[in-house]
Short mmCIF file of C-alpha atoms and ligand atoms in Angstrom, two decimals:
data_model
loop_
_atom_site.label_atom_id
_atom_site.label_comp_id
_atom_site.label_asym_id
_atom_site.label_seq_id
_atom_site.Cartn_x
_atom_site.Cartn_y
_atom_site.Cartn_z
CA MET A 23 12.92 35.20 -3.98
CA GLU A 24 15.86 32.77 -4.67
CA ILE A 25 15.73 29.16 -5.68
CA THR A 26 17.82 27.52 -3.17
CA GLU A 27 17.48 23.78 -4.08
CA VAL A 28 16.70 22.04 -7.43
CA ARG A 29 15.74 17.95 -7.42
CA ILE A 30 15.99 16.22 -10.30
CA LYS A 31 14.58 12.55 -11.14
CA LEU A 32 15.19 11.52 -14.74
CA ILE A 33 12.52 9.55 -16.08
CA ASN A 34 14.25 6.39 -18.42
CA ASN A 35 11.69 6.48 -21.22
CA LYS A 36 13.77 7.14 -24.43
CA ASP A 37 10.75 7.82 -27.01
CA GLU A 38 8.77 10.11 -24.41
CA ARG A 39 8.99 13.96 -24.48
CA LEU A 40 8.88 13.92 -20.48
CA LYS A 41 12.66 13.81 -19.55
CA ALA A 42 12.37 14.22 -15.83
CA PHE A 43 10.53 15.24 -12.72
CA CYS A 44 11.60 18.38 -10.56
CA SER A 45 11.25 19.89 -7.42
CA VAL A 46 12.24 23.54 -6.60
CA THR A 47 12.64 24.86 -3.20
CA PHE A 48 12.63 28.67 -2.70
CA ASP A 49 14.49 30.66 -0.02
CA ASN A 50 15.00 27.44 1.90
CA GLU A 51 11.55 27.31 3.09
CA PHE A 52 8.97 26.68 0.27
CA VAL A 53 8.94 23.67 -1.93
CA VAL A 54 7.21 23.17 -5.27
CA ARG A 55 7.17 19.55 -6.57
CA ASP A 56 5.83 17.91 -9.89
CA ILE A 57 7.32 20.52 -12.11
CA LYS A 58 8.12 18.55 -15.52
CA ILE A 59 11.13 18.83 -17.80
CA ILE A 60 9.91 18.27 -21.39
CA GLU A 61 11.73 17.77 -24.62
CA GLY A 62 10.28 20.33 -27.09
CA ALA A 63 11.23 21.03 -30.85
CA LYS A 64 13.47 24.17 -29.44
CA GLY A 65 15.41 22.19 -26.53
CA ILE A 66 13.83 21.28 -22.93
CA PHE A 67 11.17 23.43 -21.30
CA VAL A 68 9.96 23.40 -17.87
CA ALA A 69 6.16 22.85 -17.19
CA MET A 70 4.81 23.70 -14.05
CA PRO A 71 2.45 21.42 -12.03
CA SER A 72 -1.10 21.41 -13.66
CA ARG A 73 -4.13 19.62 -13.16
CA LYS A 74 -6.44 18.43 -15.81
CA MET A 75 -9.58 20.97 -16.29
CA SER A 76 -13.06 19.22 -16.47
CA ASP A 77 -16.77 20.06 -16.44
CA HIS A 78 -20.08 18.94 -15.94
CA CYS A 79 -22.73 16.98 -17.89
CA GLU A 80 -25.55 19.29 -18.76
CA LYS A 81 -27.84 16.04 -18.09
CA CYS A 82 -26.90 14.43 -15.08
CA GLY A 83 -24.00 16.57 -13.62
CA GLY A 84 -21.13 14.23 -13.86
CA LYS A 85 -17.57 15.34 -14.06
CA ASN A 86 -15.84 14.74 -17.29
CA HIS A 87 -12.25 15.53 -18.77
CA LEU A 88 -12.74 18.40 -21.20
CA ARG A 89 -11.70 15.93 -24.09
CA ALA A 90 -14.31 13.14 -23.28
CA LYS A 91 -16.77 12.39 -25.95
CA PHE A 92 -19.23 10.89 -23.62
CA CYS A 93 -20.13 11.34 -20.15
CA ASN A 94 -18.52 9.09 -17.56
CA ASN A 95 -21.56 9.00 -15.74
CA CYS A 96 -24.58 8.78 -17.95
CA GLY A 97 -23.16 8.35 -21.54
CA THR A 98 -24.60 11.42 -23.15
CA ALA A 99 -22.86 12.58 -25.85
CA LEU A 100 -20.86 15.63 -25.17
CA ILE A 101 -20.01 18.41 -27.06
CA GLU A 102 -16.82 18.28 -28.59
CA ASN A 103 -14.15 20.98 -28.57
CA ARG A 104 -15.85 22.89 -25.71
CA ALA A 105 -12.55 23.43 -23.96
CA ARG A 106 -11.76 27.12 -24.24
CA LYS A 107 -9.05 28.05 -26.74
CA ASP A 108 -6.02 30.14 -26.12
CA ALA A 109 -4.56 32.88 -28.12
CA GLN A 110 -3.07 30.39 -30.63
CA GLY A 111 -6.36 28.30 -30.92
CA ARG A 112 -5.10 25.27 -28.81
CA MET A 113 -7.62 23.78 -26.39
CA LYS A 114 -6.79 24.82 -22.75
CA LEU A 115 -7.19 21.58 -21.14
CA HIS A 116 -4.69 22.08 -18.16
CA ALA A 117 -4.43 24.64 -15.35
CA ASP A 118 -1.04 25.34 -13.56
CA ILE A 119 -1.40 24.98 -10.02
CA ALA A 120 1.68 27.01 -9.11
CA HIS A 121 3.39 29.07 -11.69
CA PRO A 122 5.59 32.46 -12.01
CA ILE A 123 3.65 35.53 -12.71
CA ASN A 124 6.51 37.34 -14.58
CA ALA A 125 8.86 36.54 -17.55
CA ASP A 126 11.75 37.32 -14.86
CA CYS A 127 10.70 34.56 -12.51
CA ARG A 128 10.02 32.10 -15.29
CA ARG A 129 13.42 32.69 -16.77
CA LYS A 130 15.01 32.40 -13.27
CA ILE A 131 13.15 28.94 -12.92
CA GLN A 132 13.75 27.88 -16.25
CA GLU A 133 17.55 28.22 -16.09
CA LYS A 134 18.23 26.81 -12.48
CA VAL A 135 16.05 24.02 -13.59
CA THR A 136 17.78 23.19 -16.98
CA ALA A 137 21.28 23.77 -15.37
CA ALA A 138 20.53 21.02 -12.73
CA PHE A 139 18.84 18.75 -15.09
CA ASN A 140 21.87 18.85 -17.39
CA GLU A 141 24.21 18.10 -14.04
CA GLU A 142 21.92 15.27 -13.45
CA MET A 143 22.24 13.86 -16.97
CA GLU A 144 26.09 14.22 -16.57
CA LYS A 145 25.81 12.24 -13.33
CA ALA A 146 23.84 9.79 -14.88
CA LYS A 147 26.46 8.69 -17.19
CA GLU A 148 28.79 7.53 -14.23
CA PRO A 149 28.77 4.02 -13.29
CA GLY A 150 26.94 3.09 -10.10
CA TYR A 151 24.58 6.12 -10.34
CA LYS A 152 21.49 6.33 -8.44
CA PRO A 153 18.55 8.29 -9.19
CA VAL A 154 17.17 10.66 -6.76
CA GLU A 155 14.31 9.49 -4.64
CA MET A 156 11.35 11.35 -5.38
CA ASP A 157 7.64 10.29 -5.53
CA GLU A 158 6.04 10.73 -8.75
CA PRO A 159 2.39 11.93 -9.18
CA ASP A 160 -0.20 9.70 -9.84
CA ASN A 161 -0.78 10.67 -13.77
CA ASP A 162 3.01 10.44 -14.05
CA VAL A 163 2.89 10.04 -17.92
CA PRO A 164 1.00 13.32 -18.41
CA GLU A 165 -0.70 14.24 -21.81
CA ILE A 166 0.94 16.56 -23.69
CA VAL A 167 -1.04 18.44 -26.01
ZN1 LIG B 29 -24.01 12.84 -17.61
#
């Protein structure tokens, strides 16, 4: 599988770790959107599109984000820290919607996206730069945990 196109939409918020949204086309026929480019301590990393996980209130069945302390629907106090933990003990609050299943593919995507991002950053320095037209997801400022 080859990456045939990467589109980068830079985000202009200097203090945020979210640097860009990205769409990646595979083999000229399959597109994954809402990939995020995030600045971490060790440089930028590519985050696959993900959704917030939720669970249901034991009392009323209402749906709540895993970090909610009270039920959105009935106001019952919810058990804190009820999200499952990963190997590092961090709460697992998001689930990837689409993601590579091996390190090789992850590296391939990371390299291509990083290169396209750096290229777009260079282009953005030129006068008259127009950012790529791309819809942003509804939750365009994701919680980064
Ligand atoms: Zn409830």
